Amino acid sequence: MKRSLTIFALFGLLSIPTLSFAQDAAPSADDIKKAAAAFDRGRDAFRLSSYVEAAEQFEAADDFAQSALSLRFAMLARKEAGQLDRAATHASLALELYPDAASLGKDEQTLVTEAQALLDEQGTVLGKLNVSCSERCDLLLDNKLVHGKSAETRSLYVQPGAHTVRATWSEKRGRTEKVKVAAGSAESVIFVAPAIPEAAPEQAQPVANEQQPAAEEKKGGWSPAVFWTGAAVTAVGIGASTFLGIRALNEPGQEAVRTGCAGQSTDCELYQQGLQNQMVANIAIGATVGVGLFTIVTGIWLTDWSGGDKPSDSARRSGGTARGSSLGEPRAFSVRPTFSIGDGATVGAVGSF
């Protein structure tokens, strides 16, 4: 008789063209498509006697879109697979979902009738766990997810012996209980959800004081003062070299040396004086050229000419504009050196307001 019931259910399963879903669940169109696809896979597996796979597909279909038909065949597939405890748990869920099946459709009425028959048959063989949660929870029995949506109360049927029940909630909260139940008896398990952990307070970000701009980043290169010092020394050296060169030519002068040192050796005092003046002038010219070259190299490659913030940067930080003079403030002034090499090397400077 039991086998003929299963064959009858299989025949009905294979002839079902479409699924009907619970209206209060309000599944989306995408969920309904997924449920229908899972139900078709379950039907194919059931036809091939792959009952565990069929049960998993029917349960998936019921998860996507709650349906009395999906739950019914998940229950039958678990029963055919020999998993009577899980089949009985599905039967218990059916009675919880459809307590007044007489007022519902044919699928619901059939499900409730078969579910009650299964519980009457297995009630004295299996143990029962009445689980209560302080707020809606999902359940795991012996590390296996219990089919069904989150609920505050569930009835689970288990094989006699020791079992582990775990309730889970959002925010990775969970409680675990170990319970031992005998055949035909019932045990109660109560879970109180842990409090939702408080989020760590966000650390306030320090607000920059508008009146105190952040410290300037260090710029690369030397201060322009080095260049201008070198330029000043070079200018002084040019003047000194010019003076010493003129002195070397005129003191005592070629004519005075020829006249005063006629017939004398190079030890002549006038000759030695002219030689010394020439040597001093050459030293001054060489030193001036060296300082000048150093100044040019410094100005081109080694000096940071950015001069700190541009007026627009300072204005943005202070909330004003870059037009300092229109607000009674002096405009920024900057000077940069210029170098050109054409018919001769020239050094200059360009200034801007």
Short mmCIF file of the C-alpha atoms (twelve columns), coordinates in Angstrom:
data_MODEL
# 
_entry.id   MODEL 
# 
loop_
_atom_site.group_PDB 
_atom_site.id 
_atom_site.type_symbol 
_atom_site.label_atom_id 
_atom_site.label_alt_id 
_atom_site.label_comp_id 
_atom_site.label_asym_id 
_atom_site.label_seq_id 
_atom_site.Cartn_x 
_atom_site.Cartn_y 
_atom_site.Cartn_z 
_atom_site.pdbx_PDB_model_num 
ATOM 1   C CA . MET A 1   0.000   0.000   0.000   1 
ATOM 2   C CA . LYS A 2   2.806   2.422   0.910   1 
ATOM 3   C CA . ARG A 3   4.632   1.625   -2.305  1 
ATOM 4   C CA . SER A 4   1.515   2.197   -4.376  1 
ATOM 5   C CA . LEU A 5   1.121   5.602   -2.672  1 
ATOM 6   C CA . THR A 6   4.616   6.532   -3.740  1 
ATOM 7   C CA . ILE A 7   4.000   5.376   -7.304  1 
ATOM 8   C CA . PHE A 8   0.807   7.426   -7.359  1 
ATOM 9   C CA . ALA A 9   2.689   10.477  -6.104  1 
ATOM 10  C CA . LEU A 10  5.369   9.975   -8.755  1 
ATOM 11  C CA . PHE A 11  2.731   9.739   -11.458 1 
ATOM 12  C CA . GLY A 12  1.168   12.945  -10.218 1 
ATOM 13  C CA . LEU A 13  4.568   14.601  -10.037 1 
ATOM 14  C CA . LEU A 14  5.445   13.776  -13.620 1 
ATOM 15  C CA . SER A 15  2.120   15.103  -14.856 1 
ATOM 16  C CA . ILE A 16  2.294   18.496  -13.093 1 
ATOM 17  C CA . PRO A 17  2.635   21.221  -15.757 1 
ATOM 18  C CA . THR A 18  3.191   24.263  -13.540 1 
ATOM 19  C CA . LEU A 19  3.721   25.301  -9.941  1 
ATOM 20  C CA . SER A 20  1.454   27.439  -7.798  1 
ATOM 21  C CA . PHE A 21  3.023   29.553  -5.051  1 
ATOM 22  C CA . ALA A 22  1.842   30.994  -1.780  1 
ATOM 23  C CA . GLN A 23  0.536   34.502  -2.340  1 
ATOM 24  C CA . ASP A 24  1.589   35.912  1.019   1 
ATOM 25  C CA . ALA A 25  5.235   35.094  0.354   1 
ATOM 26  C CA . ALA A 26  5.237   37.561  -2.554  1 
ATOM 27  C CA . PRO A 27  8.225   36.044  -4.403  1 
ATOM 28  C CA . SER A 28  9.814   38.060  -7.184  1 
ATOM 29  C CA . ALA A 29  9.575   37.028  -10.822 1 
ATOM 30  C CA . ASP A 30  13.225  35.991  -10.720 1 
ATOM 31  C CA . ASP A 31  12.636  33.828  -7.635  1 
ATOM 32  C CA . ILE A 32  9.687   32.146  -9.305  1 
ATOM 33  C CA . LYS A 33  11.824  31.326  -12.344 1 
ATOM 34  C CA . LYS A 34  14.519  29.851  -10.108 1 
ATOM 35  C CA . ALA A 35  11.923  27.864  -8.155  1 
ATOM 36  C CA . ALA A 36  10.430  26.407  -11.329 1 
ATOM 37  C CA . ALA A 37  13.872  25.432  -12.629 1 
ATOM 38  C CA . ALA A 38  14.782  23.751  -9.315  1 
ATOM 39  C CA . PHE A 39  11.435  21.929  -9.255  1 
ATOM 40  C CA . ASP A 40  12.061  20.575  -12.782 1 
ATOM 41  C CA . ARG A 41  15.489  19.315  -11.714 1 
ATOM 42  C CA . GLY A 42  13.925  17.665  -8.672  1 
ATOM 43  C CA . ARG A 43  11.291  15.993  -10.814 1 
ATOM 44  C CA . ASP A 44  13.971  14.600  -13.146 1 
ATOM 45  C CA . ALA A 45  16.016  13.298  -10.216 1 
ATOM 46  C CA . PHE A 46  12.931  11.736  -8.602  1 
ATOM 47  C CA . ARG A 47  12.126  9.919   -11.843 1 
ATOM 48  C CA . LEU A 48  15.679  8.504   -11.842 1 
ATOM 49  C CA . SER A 49  15.287  7.396   -8.178  1 
ATOM 50  C CA . SER A 50  17.937  9.914   -7.059  1 
ATOM 51  C CA . TYR A 51  15.817  10.755  -4.068  1 
ATOM 52  C CA . VAL A 52  18.350  12.747  -2.007  1 
ATOM 53  C CA . GLU A 53  19.147  14.972  -4.965  1 
ATOM 54  C CA . ALA A 54  15.449  15.294  -5.731  1 
ATOM 55  C CA . ALA A 55  14.722  16.330  -2.133  1 
ATOM 56  C CA . GLU A 56  17.445  18.992  -2.225  1 
ATOM 57  C CA . GLN A 57  16.059  20.441  -5.463  1 
ATOM 58  C CA . PHE A 58  12.468  20.482  -4.153  1 
ATOM 59  C CA . GLU A 59  13.670  22.194  -0.966  1 
ATOM 60  C CA . ALA A 60  15.556  24.758  -3.053  1 
ATOM 61  C CA . ALA A 61  12.395  25.414  -5.056  1 
ATOM 62  C CA . ASP A 62  10.451  25.941  -1.821  1 
ATOM 63  C CA . ASP A 63  13.150  28.317  -0.561  1 
ATOM 64  C CA . PHE A 64  12.943  30.463  -3.700  1 
ATOM 65  C CA . ALA A 65  9.138   30.572  -3.672  1 
ATOM 66  C CA . GLN A 66  7.143   28.836  -0.960  1 
ATOM 67  C CA . SER A 67  4.857   26.191  -2.466  1 
ATOM 68  C CA . ALA A 68  2.810   23.382  -0.980  1 
ATOM 69  C CA . LEU A 69  3.693   21.234  -3.980  1 
ATOM 70  C CA . SER A 70  7.460   21.718  -3.567  1 
ATOM 71  C CA . LEU A 71  7.273   20.944  0.161   1 
ATOM 72  C CA . ARG A 72  5.110   17.887  -0.487  1 
ATOM 73  C CA . PHE A 73  7.556   16.293  -2.888  1 
ATOM 74  C CA . ALA A 74  10.536  17.250  -0.737  1 
ATOM 75  C CA . MET A 75  8.823   15.279  2.063   1 
ATOM 76  C CA . LEU A 76  8.141   12.300  -0.215  1 
ATOM 77  C CA . ALA A 77  11.704  12.331  -1.606  1 
ATOM 78  C CA . ARG A 78  13.202  12.294  1.912   1 
ATOM 79  C CA . LYS A 79  10.924  9.408   2.799   1 
ATOM 80  C CA . GLU A 80  11.928  7.435   -0.291  1 
ATOM 81  C CA . ALA A 81  15.608  8.115   0.528   1 
ATOM 82  C CA . GLY A 82  15.089  6.475   3.947   1 
ATOM 83  C CA . GLN A 83  15.544  9.774   5.796   1 
ATOM 84  C CA . LEU A 84  12.372  9.393   7.823   1 
ATOM 85  C CA . ASP A 85  13.367  11.936  10.449  1 
ATOM 86  C CA . ARG A 86  13.802  14.689  7.853   1 
ATOM 87  C CA . ALA A 87  10.622  13.642  6.068   1 
ATOM 88  C CA . ALA A 88  8.740   13.888  9.365   1 
ATOM 89  C CA . THR A 89  10.237  17.353  9.994   1 
ATOM 90  C CA . HIS A 90  8.886   18.437  6.591   1 
ATOM 91  C CA . ALA A 91  5.513   16.992  7.576   1 
ATOM 92  C CA . SER A 92  5.559   18.980  10.810  1 
ATOM 93  C CA . LEU A 93  6.424   22.147  8.866   1 
ATOM 94  C CA . ALA A 94  3.492   21.504  6.523   1 
ATOM 95  C CA . LEU A 95  1.063   21.319  9.450   1 
ATOM 96  C CA . GLU A 96  2.524   24.557  10.864  1 
ATOM 97  C CA . LEU A 97  2.216   26.392  7.542   1 
ATOM 98  C CA . TYR A 98  -1.235  25.130  6.625   1 
ATOM 99  C CA . PRO A 99  -3.215  24.583  9.856   1 
ATOM 100 C CA . ASP A 100 -6.491  25.169  8.035   1 
ATOM 101 C CA . ALA A 101 -5.858  23.308  4.804   1 
ATOM 102 C CA . ALA A 102 -9.593  22.674  4.258   1 
ATOM 103 C CA . SER A 103 -10.021 26.325  3.279   1 
ATOM 104 C CA . LEU A 104 -7.054  26.240  0.897   1 
ATOM 105 C CA . GLY A 105 -6.378  24.654  -2.471  1 
ATOM 106 C CA . LYS A 106 -6.043  21.051  -3.497  1 
ATOM 107 C CA . ASP A 107 -2.237  21.041  -3.216  1 
ATOM 108 C CA . GLU A 108 -2.362  22.243  0.392   1 
ATOM 109 C CA . GLN A 109 -5.066  19.728  1.317   1 
ATOM 110 C CA . THR A 110 -3.096  16.847  -0.209  1 
ATOM 111 C CA . LEU A 111 0.093   17.959  1.547   1 
ATOM 112 C CA . VAL A 112 -1.582  18.167  4.966   1 
ATOM 113 C CA . THR A 113 -3.248  14.757  4.558   1 
ATOM 114 C CA . GLU A 114 0.008   13.021  3.612   1 
ATOM 115 C CA . ALA A 115 1.970   14.914  6.297   1 
ATOM 116 C CA . GLN A 116 -0.444  13.832  9.051   1 
ATOM 117 C CA . ALA A 117 -0.326  10.216  7.838   1 
ATOM 118 C CA . LEU A 118 3.486   10.271  7.943   1 
ATOM 119 C CA . LEU A 119 3.577   11.658  11.494  1 
ATOM 120 C CA . ASP A 120 1.022   9.112   12.682  1 
ATOM 121 C CA . GLU A 121 3.188   6.396   11.235  1 
ATOM 122 C CA . GLN A 122 6.585   7.575   12.509  1 
ATOM 123 C CA . GLY A 123 5.594   9.407   15.699  1 
ATOM 124 C CA . THR A 124 6.326   6.458   17.978  1 
ATOM 125 C CA . VAL A 125 9.594   5.578   16.247  1 
ATOM 126 C CA . LEU A 126 11.233  9.004   16.193  1 
ATOM 127 C CA . GLY A 127 11.960  11.539  18.900  1 
ATOM 128 C CA . LYS A 128 10.638  15.095  18.799  1 
ATOM 129 C CA . LEU A 129 12.359  18.399  19.591  1 
ATOM 130 C CA . ASN A 130 10.202  21.454  20.240  1 
ATOM 131 C CA . VAL A 131 12.492  24.423  19.566  1 
ATOM 132 C CA . SER A 132 11.673  27.990  20.619  1 
ATOM 133 C CA . CYS A 133 13.684  31.135  19.836  1 
ATOM 134 C CA . SER A 134 13.296  34.537  21.487  1 
ATOM 135 C CA . GLU A 135 13.278  35.988  17.956  1 
ATOM 136 C CA . ARG A 136 13.012  34.433  14.518  1 
ATOM 137 C CA . CYS A 137 15.951  32.121  13.915  1 
ATOM 138 C CA . ASP A 138 17.380  29.594  11.476  1 
ATOM 139 C CA . LEU A 139 18.182  26.124  12.777  1 
ATOM 140 C CA . LEU A 140 20.926  23.591  12.210  1 
ATOM 141 C CA . LEU A 141 20.483  20.019  13.388  1 
ATOM 142 C CA . ASP A 142 23.715  18.051  13.684  1 
ATOM 143 C CA . ASN A 143 25.388  20.678  11.421  1 
ATOM 144 C CA . LYS A 144 22.716  20.285  8.718   1 
ATOM 145 C CA . LEU A 145 20.461  23.190  7.845   1 
ATOM 146 C CA . VAL A 146 16.823  22.593  8.740   1 
ATOM 147 C CA . HIS A 147 14.616  23.430  5.774   1 
ATOM 148 C CA . GLY A 148 12.157  26.257  6.234   1 
ATOM 149 C CA . LYS A 149 12.121  30.001  6.679   1 
ATOM 150 C CA . SER A 150 13.193  31.707  9.893   1 
ATOM 151 C CA . ALA A 151 10.651  31.220  12.653  1 
ATOM 152 C CA . GLU A 152 10.243  31.554  16.398  1 
ATOM 153 C CA . THR A 153 9.017   27.969  16.910  1 
ATOM 154 C CA . ARG A 154 9.731   24.723  15.060  1 
ATOM 155 C CA . SER A 155 9.152   21.040  15.671  1 
ATOM 156 C CA . LEU A 156 11.974  18.737  14.578  1 
ATOM 157 C CA . TYR A 157 11.843  14.958  14.378  1 
ATOM 158 C CA . VAL A 158 15.058  13.071  15.054  1 
ATOM 159 C CA . GLN A 159 16.357  9.566   15.408  1 
ATOM 160 C CA . PRO A 160 16.566  8.507   19.091  1 
ATOM 161 C CA . GLY A 161 19.871  9.512   20.697  1 
ATOM 162 C CA . ALA A 162 22.022  12.602  21.276  1 
ATOM 163 C CA . HIS A 163 21.829  15.570  18.921  1 
ATOM 164 C CA . THR A 164 23.242  19.072  18.553  1 
ATOM 165 C CA . VAL A 165 20.885  21.930  17.766  1 
ATOM 166 C CA . ARG A 166 22.129  25.381  16.811  1 
ATOM 167 C CA . ALA A 167 20.099  28.569  16.346  1 
ATOM 168 C CA . THR A 168 21.515  31.436  14.320  1 
ATOM 169 C CA . TRP A 169 20.548  35.082  13.876  1 
ATOM 170 C CA . SER A 170 21.857  38.108  12.045  1 
ATOM 171 C CA . GLU A 171 25.204  39.708  12.909  1 
ATOM 172 C CA . LYS A 172 26.810  36.234  13.159  1 
ATOM 173 C CA . ARG A 173 25.020  35.495  16.437  1 
ATOM 174 C CA . GLY A 174 24.360  31.893  17.453  1 
ATOM 175 C CA . ARG A 175 23.534  29.526  20.322  1 
ATOM 176 C CA . THR A 176 24.163  25.786  20.522  1 
ATOM 177 C CA . GLU A 177 22.494  23.156  22.711  1 
ATOM 178 C CA . LYS A 178 23.066  19.416  23.072  1 
ATOM 179 C CA . VAL A 179 20.014  17.293  23.759  1 
ATOM 180 C CA . LYS A 180 19.224  13.601  24.097  1 
ATOM 181 C CA . VAL A 181 15.800  12.277  23.121  1 
ATOM 182 C CA . ALA A 182 14.188  8.837   23.225  1 
ATOM 183 C CA . ALA A 183 11.825  7.261   20.709  1 
ATOM 184 C CA . GLY A 184 8.271   8.482   21.060  1 
ATOM 185 C CA . SER A 185 9.245   11.230  23.532  1 
ATOM 186 C CA . ALA A 186 9.558   14.998  23.140  1 
ATOM 187 C CA . GLU A 187 12.150  17.432  24.497  1 
ATOM 188 C CA . SER A 188 12.085  21.227  24.524  1 
ATOM 189 C CA . VAL A 189 14.971  23.482  23.560  1 
ATOM 190 C CA . ILE A 190 14.810  27.233  24.177  1 
ATOM 191 C CA . PHE A 191 17.210  29.709  22.616  1 
ATOM 192 C CA . VAL A 192 17.609  33.329  23.704  1 
ATOM 193 C CA . ALA A 193 19.228  35.453  21.038  1 
ATOM 194 C CA . PRO A 194 22.361  37.292  22.126  1 
ATOM 195 C CA . ALA A 195 22.225  41.057  21.995  1 
ATOM 196 C CA . ILE A 196 23.372  42.634  18.759  1 
ATOM 197 C CA . PRO A 197 26.947  43.793  19.335  1 
ATOM 198 C CA . GLU A 198 27.317  47.544  19.417  1 
ATOM 199 C CA . ALA A 199 29.302  48.977  16.561  1 
ATOM 200 C CA . ALA A 200 32.576  50.547  17.599  1 
ATOM 201 C CA . PRO A 201 32.164  54.352  17.703  1 
ATOM 202 C CA . GLU A 202 33.682  56.081  14.748  1 
ATOM 203 C CA . GLN A 203 36.697  58.141  15.645  1 
ATOM 204 C CA . ALA A 204 36.141  61.785  14.820  1 
ATOM 205 C CA . GLN A 205 38.503  63.047  12.197  1 
ATOM 206 C CA . PRO A 206 40.531  66.055  13.358  1 
ATOM 207 C CA . VAL A 207 39.310  69.268  11.744  1 
ATOM 208 C CA . ALA A 208 42.056  71.383  10.333  1 
ATOM 209 C CA . ASN A 209 42.102  74.896  11.777  1 
ATOM 210 C CA . GLU A 210 41.446  77.239  8.906   1 
ATOM 211 C CA . GLN A 211 43.440  79.920  10.665  1 
ATOM 212 C CA . GLN A 212 46.457  77.619  10.914  1 
ATOM 213 C CA . PRO A 213 47.324  76.103  7.535   1 
ATOM 214 C CA . ALA A 214 48.929  72.685  7.545   1 
ATOM 215 C CA . ALA A 215 52.686  72.623  7.595   1 
ATOM 216 C CA . GLU A 216 54.165  73.052  4.164   1 
ATOM 217 C CA . GLU A 217 55.736  70.071  2.561   1 
ATOM 218 C CA . LYS A 218 59.451  70.395  2.325   1 
ATOM 219 C CA . LYS A 219 60.497  71.384  -1.142  1 
ATOM 220 C CA . GLY A 220 63.582  69.986  -2.809  1 
ATOM 221 C CA . GLY A 221 66.503  72.280  -3.618  1 
ATOM 222 C CA . TRP A 222 68.356  75.148  -2.008  1 
ATOM 223 C CA . SER A 223 66.951  78.454  -0.913  1 
ATOM 224 C CA . PRO A 224 67.076  81.239  -3.535  1 
ATOM 225 C CA . ALA A 225 69.199  83.141  -1.006  1 
ATOM 226 C CA . VAL A 226 72.149  80.929  -1.994  1 
ATOM 227 C CA . PHE A 227 71.812  82.015  -5.634  1 
ATOM 228 C CA . TRP A 228 71.431  85.694  -4.833  1 
ATOM 229 C CA . THR A 229 74.417  85.566  -2.477  1 
ATOM 230 C CA . GLY A 230 76.492  83.979  -5.241  1 
ATOM 231 C CA . ALA A 231 75.235  86.554  -7.720  1 
ATOM 232 C CA . ALA A 232 76.199  89.373  -5.354  1 
ATOM 233 C CA . VAL A 233 79.657  87.896  -4.757  1 
ATOM 234 C CA . THR A 234 80.094  87.461  -8.510  1 
ATOM 235 C CA . ALA A 235 79.126  91.081  -9.123  1 
ATOM 236 C CA . VAL A 236 81.607  92.262  -6.497  1 
ATOM 237 C CA . GLY A 237 84.240  89.971  -8.003  1 
ATOM 238 C CA . ILE A 238 83.664  91.405  -11.467 1 
ATOM 239 C CA . GLY A 239 84.147  94.917  -10.128 1 
ATOM 240 C CA . ALA A 240 87.256  93.947  -8.182  1 
ATOM 241 C CA . SER A 241 88.701  91.980  -11.109 1 
ATOM 242 C CA . THR A 242 88.128  94.972  -13.407 1 
ATOM 243 C CA . PHE A 243 89.863  97.309  -10.973 1 
ATOM 244 C CA . LEU A 244 92.792  94.916  -10.440 1 
ATOM 245 C CA . GLY A 245 93.114  94.290  -14.168 1 
ATOM 246 C CA . ILE A 246 93.321  98.012  -14.866 1 
ATOM 247 C CA . ARG A 247 95.836  98.417  -12.083 1 
ATOM 248 C CA . ALA A 248 97.956  95.577  -13.461 1 
ATOM 249 C CA . LEU A 249 98.057  97.349  -16.833 1 
ATOM 250 C CA . ASN A 250 98.800  100.826 -15.498 1 
ATOM 251 C CA . GLU A 251 100.861 100.308 -12.336 1 
ATOM 252 C CA . PRO A 252 103.667 100.679 -13.172 1 
ATOM 253 C CA . GLY A 253 102.799 100.138 -16.865 1 
ATOM 254 C CA . GLN A 254 104.858 98.644  -19.702 1 
ATOM 255 C CA . GLU A 255 106.580 101.932 -20.574 1 
ATOM 256 C CA . ALA A 256 107.651 102.568 -16.978 1 
ATOM 257 C CA . VAL A 257 109.060 99.048  -16.690 1 
ATOM 258 C CA . ARG A 258 111.055 99.354  -19.934 1 
ATOM 259 C CA . THR A 259 112.445 102.729 -18.869 1 
ATOM 260 C CA . GLY A 260 113.103 101.956 -15.216 1 
ATOM 261 C CA . CYS A 261 114.445 98.433  -15.683 1 
ATOM 262 C CA . ALA A 262 116.572 98.991  -18.797 1 
ATOM 263 C CA . GLY A 263 119.588 96.726  -18.665 1 
ATOM 264 C CA . GLN A 264 118.504 95.198  -15.382 1 
ATOM 265 C CA . SER A 265 117.485 91.651  -14.628 1 
ATOM 266 C CA . THR A 266 113.999 90.459  -13.744 1 
ATOM 267 C CA . ASP A 267 114.783 91.356  -10.148 1 
ATOM 268 C CA . CYS A 268 113.979 94.952  -11.031 1 
ATOM 269 C CA . GLU A 269 111.530 96.387  -8.498  1 
ATOM 270 C CA . LEU A 270 109.165 97.870  -11.109 1 
ATOM 271 C CA . TYR A 271 109.058 94.591  -13.000 1 
ATOM 272 C CA . GLN A 272 108.296 92.617  -9.836  1 
ATOM 273 C CA . GLN A 273 105.572 95.130  -8.903  1 
ATOM 274 C CA . GLY A 274 103.893 94.758  -12.313 1 
ATOM 275 C CA . LEU A 275 104.207 90.962  -12.134 1 
ATOM 276 C CA . GLN A 276 102.611 90.916  -8.676  1 
ATOM 277 C CA . ASN A 277 99.725  93.164  -9.766  1 
ATOM 278 C CA . GLN A 278 99.112  90.919  -12.779 1 
ATOM 279 C CA . MET A 279 99.074  87.805  -10.581 1 
ATOM 280 C CA . VAL A 280 96.579  89.404  -8.144  1 
ATOM 281 C CA . ALA A 281 94.313  90.381  -11.053 1 
ATOM 282 C CA . ASN A 282 94.453  86.835  -12.490 1 
ATOM 283 C CA . ILE A 283 93.567  85.351  -9.116  1 
ATOM 284 C CA . ALA A 284 90.622  87.730  -8.755  1 
ATOM 285 C CA . ILE A 285 89.403  86.944  -12.286 1 
ATOM 286 C CA . GLY A 286 89.689  83.178  -11.676 1 
ATOM 287 C CA . ALA A 287 87.845  83.368  -8.367  1 
ATOM 288 C CA . THR A 288 85.112  85.516  -9.936  1 
ATOM 289 C CA . VAL A 289 84.689  83.060  -12.818 1 
ATOM 290 C CA . GLY A 290 84.447  80.158  -10.351 1 
ATOM 291 C CA . VAL A 291 81.852  81.867  -8.194  1 
ATOM 292 C CA . GLY A 292 79.925  82.882  -11.318 1 
ATOM 293 C CA . LEU A 293 79.827  79.312  -12.646 1 
ATOM 294 C CA . PHE A 294 78.714  78.034  -9.247  1 
ATOM 295 C CA . THR A 295 75.953  80.670  -9.157  1 
ATOM 296 C CA . ILE A 296 74.709  79.717  -12.629 1 
ATOM 297 C CA . VAL A 297 74.607  75.981  -11.776 1 
ATOM 298 C CA . THR A 298 72.861  76.765  -8.496  1 
ATOM 299 C CA . GLY A 299 70.235  78.946  -10.182 1 
ATOM 300 C CA . ILE A 300 69.425  76.429  -12.917 1 
ATOM 301 C CA . TRP A 301 69.511  73.050  -11.156 1 
ATOM 302 C CA . LEU A 302 69.935  73.380  -7.404  1 
ATOM 303 C CA . THR A 303 67.540  76.132  -6.275  1 
ATOM 304 C CA . ASP A 304 63.867  75.729  -5.326  1 
ATOM 305 C CA . TRP A 305 62.195  78.716  -6.988  1 
ATOM 306 C CA . SER A 306 58.647  77.764  -5.927  1 
ATOM 307 C CA . GLY A 307 58.840  80.189  -3.035  1 
ATOM 308 C CA . GLY A 308 56.193  78.341  -0.934  1 
ATOM 309 C CA . ASP A 309 52.482  78.564  -1.683  1 
ATOM 310 C CA . LYS A 310 51.200  80.377  -4.719  1 
ATOM 311 C CA . PRO A 311 48.806  83.218  -3.936  1 
ATOM 312 C CA . SER A 312 45.871  81.129  -5.171  1 
ATOM 313 C CA . ASP A 313 46.768  78.298  -2.759  1 
ATOM 314 C CA . SER A 314 46.926  80.643  0.196   1 
ATOM 315 C CA . ALA A 315 43.704  82.278  -0.870  1 
ATOM 316 C CA . ARG A 316 41.912  78.936  -1.105  1 
ATOM 317 C CA . ARG A 317 42.987  77.960  2.398   1 
ATOM 318 C CA . SER A 318 41.897  81.281  3.876   1 
ATOM 319 C CA . GLY A 319 38.601  81.249  2.004   1 
ATOM 320 C CA . GLY A 320 39.504  84.428  0.045   1 
ATOM 321 C CA . THR A 321 40.636  85.126  -3.497  1 
ATOM 322 C CA . ALA A 322 44.044  85.532  -5.069  1 
ATOM 323 C CA . ARG A 323 43.416  89.227  -5.747  1 
ATOM 324 C CA . GLY A 324 45.233  90.438  -2.650  1 
ATOM 325 C CA . SER A 325 45.534  94.050  -3.785  1 
ATOM 326 C CA . SER A 326 41.782  94.410  -4.205  1 
ATOM 327 C CA . LEU A 327 41.400  93.565  -0.505  1 
ATOM 328 C CA . GLY A 328 44.051  95.973  0.650   1 
ATOM 329 C CA . GLU A 329 46.765  93.314  0.781   1 
ATOM 330 C CA . PRO A 330 50.093  93.602  -1.106  1 
ATOM 331 C CA . ARG A 331 50.488  91.406  -4.145  1 
ATOM 332 C CA . ALA A 332 53.105  88.677  -4.077  1 
ATOM 333 C CA . PHE A 333 56.418  89.510  -5.764  1 
ATOM 334 C CA . SER A 334 58.821  86.941  -7.168  1 
ATOM 335 C CA . VAL A 335 62.158  87.157  -8.985  1 
ATOM 336 C CA . ARG A 336 63.789  84.436  -11.073 1 
ATOM 337 C CA . PRO A 337 67.166  84.480  -12.778 1 
ATOM 338 C CA . THR A 338 67.470  84.207  -16.564 1 
ATOM 339 C CA . PHE A 339 70.383  82.830  -18.546 1 
ATOM 340 C CA . SER A 340 71.017  82.910  -22.269 1 
ATOM 341 C CA . ILE A 341 73.885  81.800  -24.450 1 
ATOM 342 C CA . GLY A 342 74.119  83.328  -27.902 1 
ATOM 343 C CA . ASP A 343 76.854  85.635  -29.074 1 
ATOM 344 C CA . GLY A 344 77.871  85.653  -25.441 1 
ATOM 345 C CA . ALA A 345 76.646  84.435  -22.070 1 
ATOM 346 C CA . THR A 346 74.295  86.812  -20.300 1 
ATOM 347 C CA . VAL A 347 72.777  86.665  -16.822 1 
ATOM 348 C CA . GLY A 348 69.641  88.557  -15.840 1 
ATOM 349 C CA . ALA A 349 66.546  88.428  -13.669 1 
ATOM 350 C CA . VAL A 350 62.799  88.552  -14.287 1 
ATOM 351 C CA . GLY A 351 60.351  89.864  -11.671 1 
ATOM 352 C CA . SER A 352 56.551  89.498  -11.493 1 
ATOM 353 C CA . PHE A 353 53.744  90.772  -9.288  1 
# 
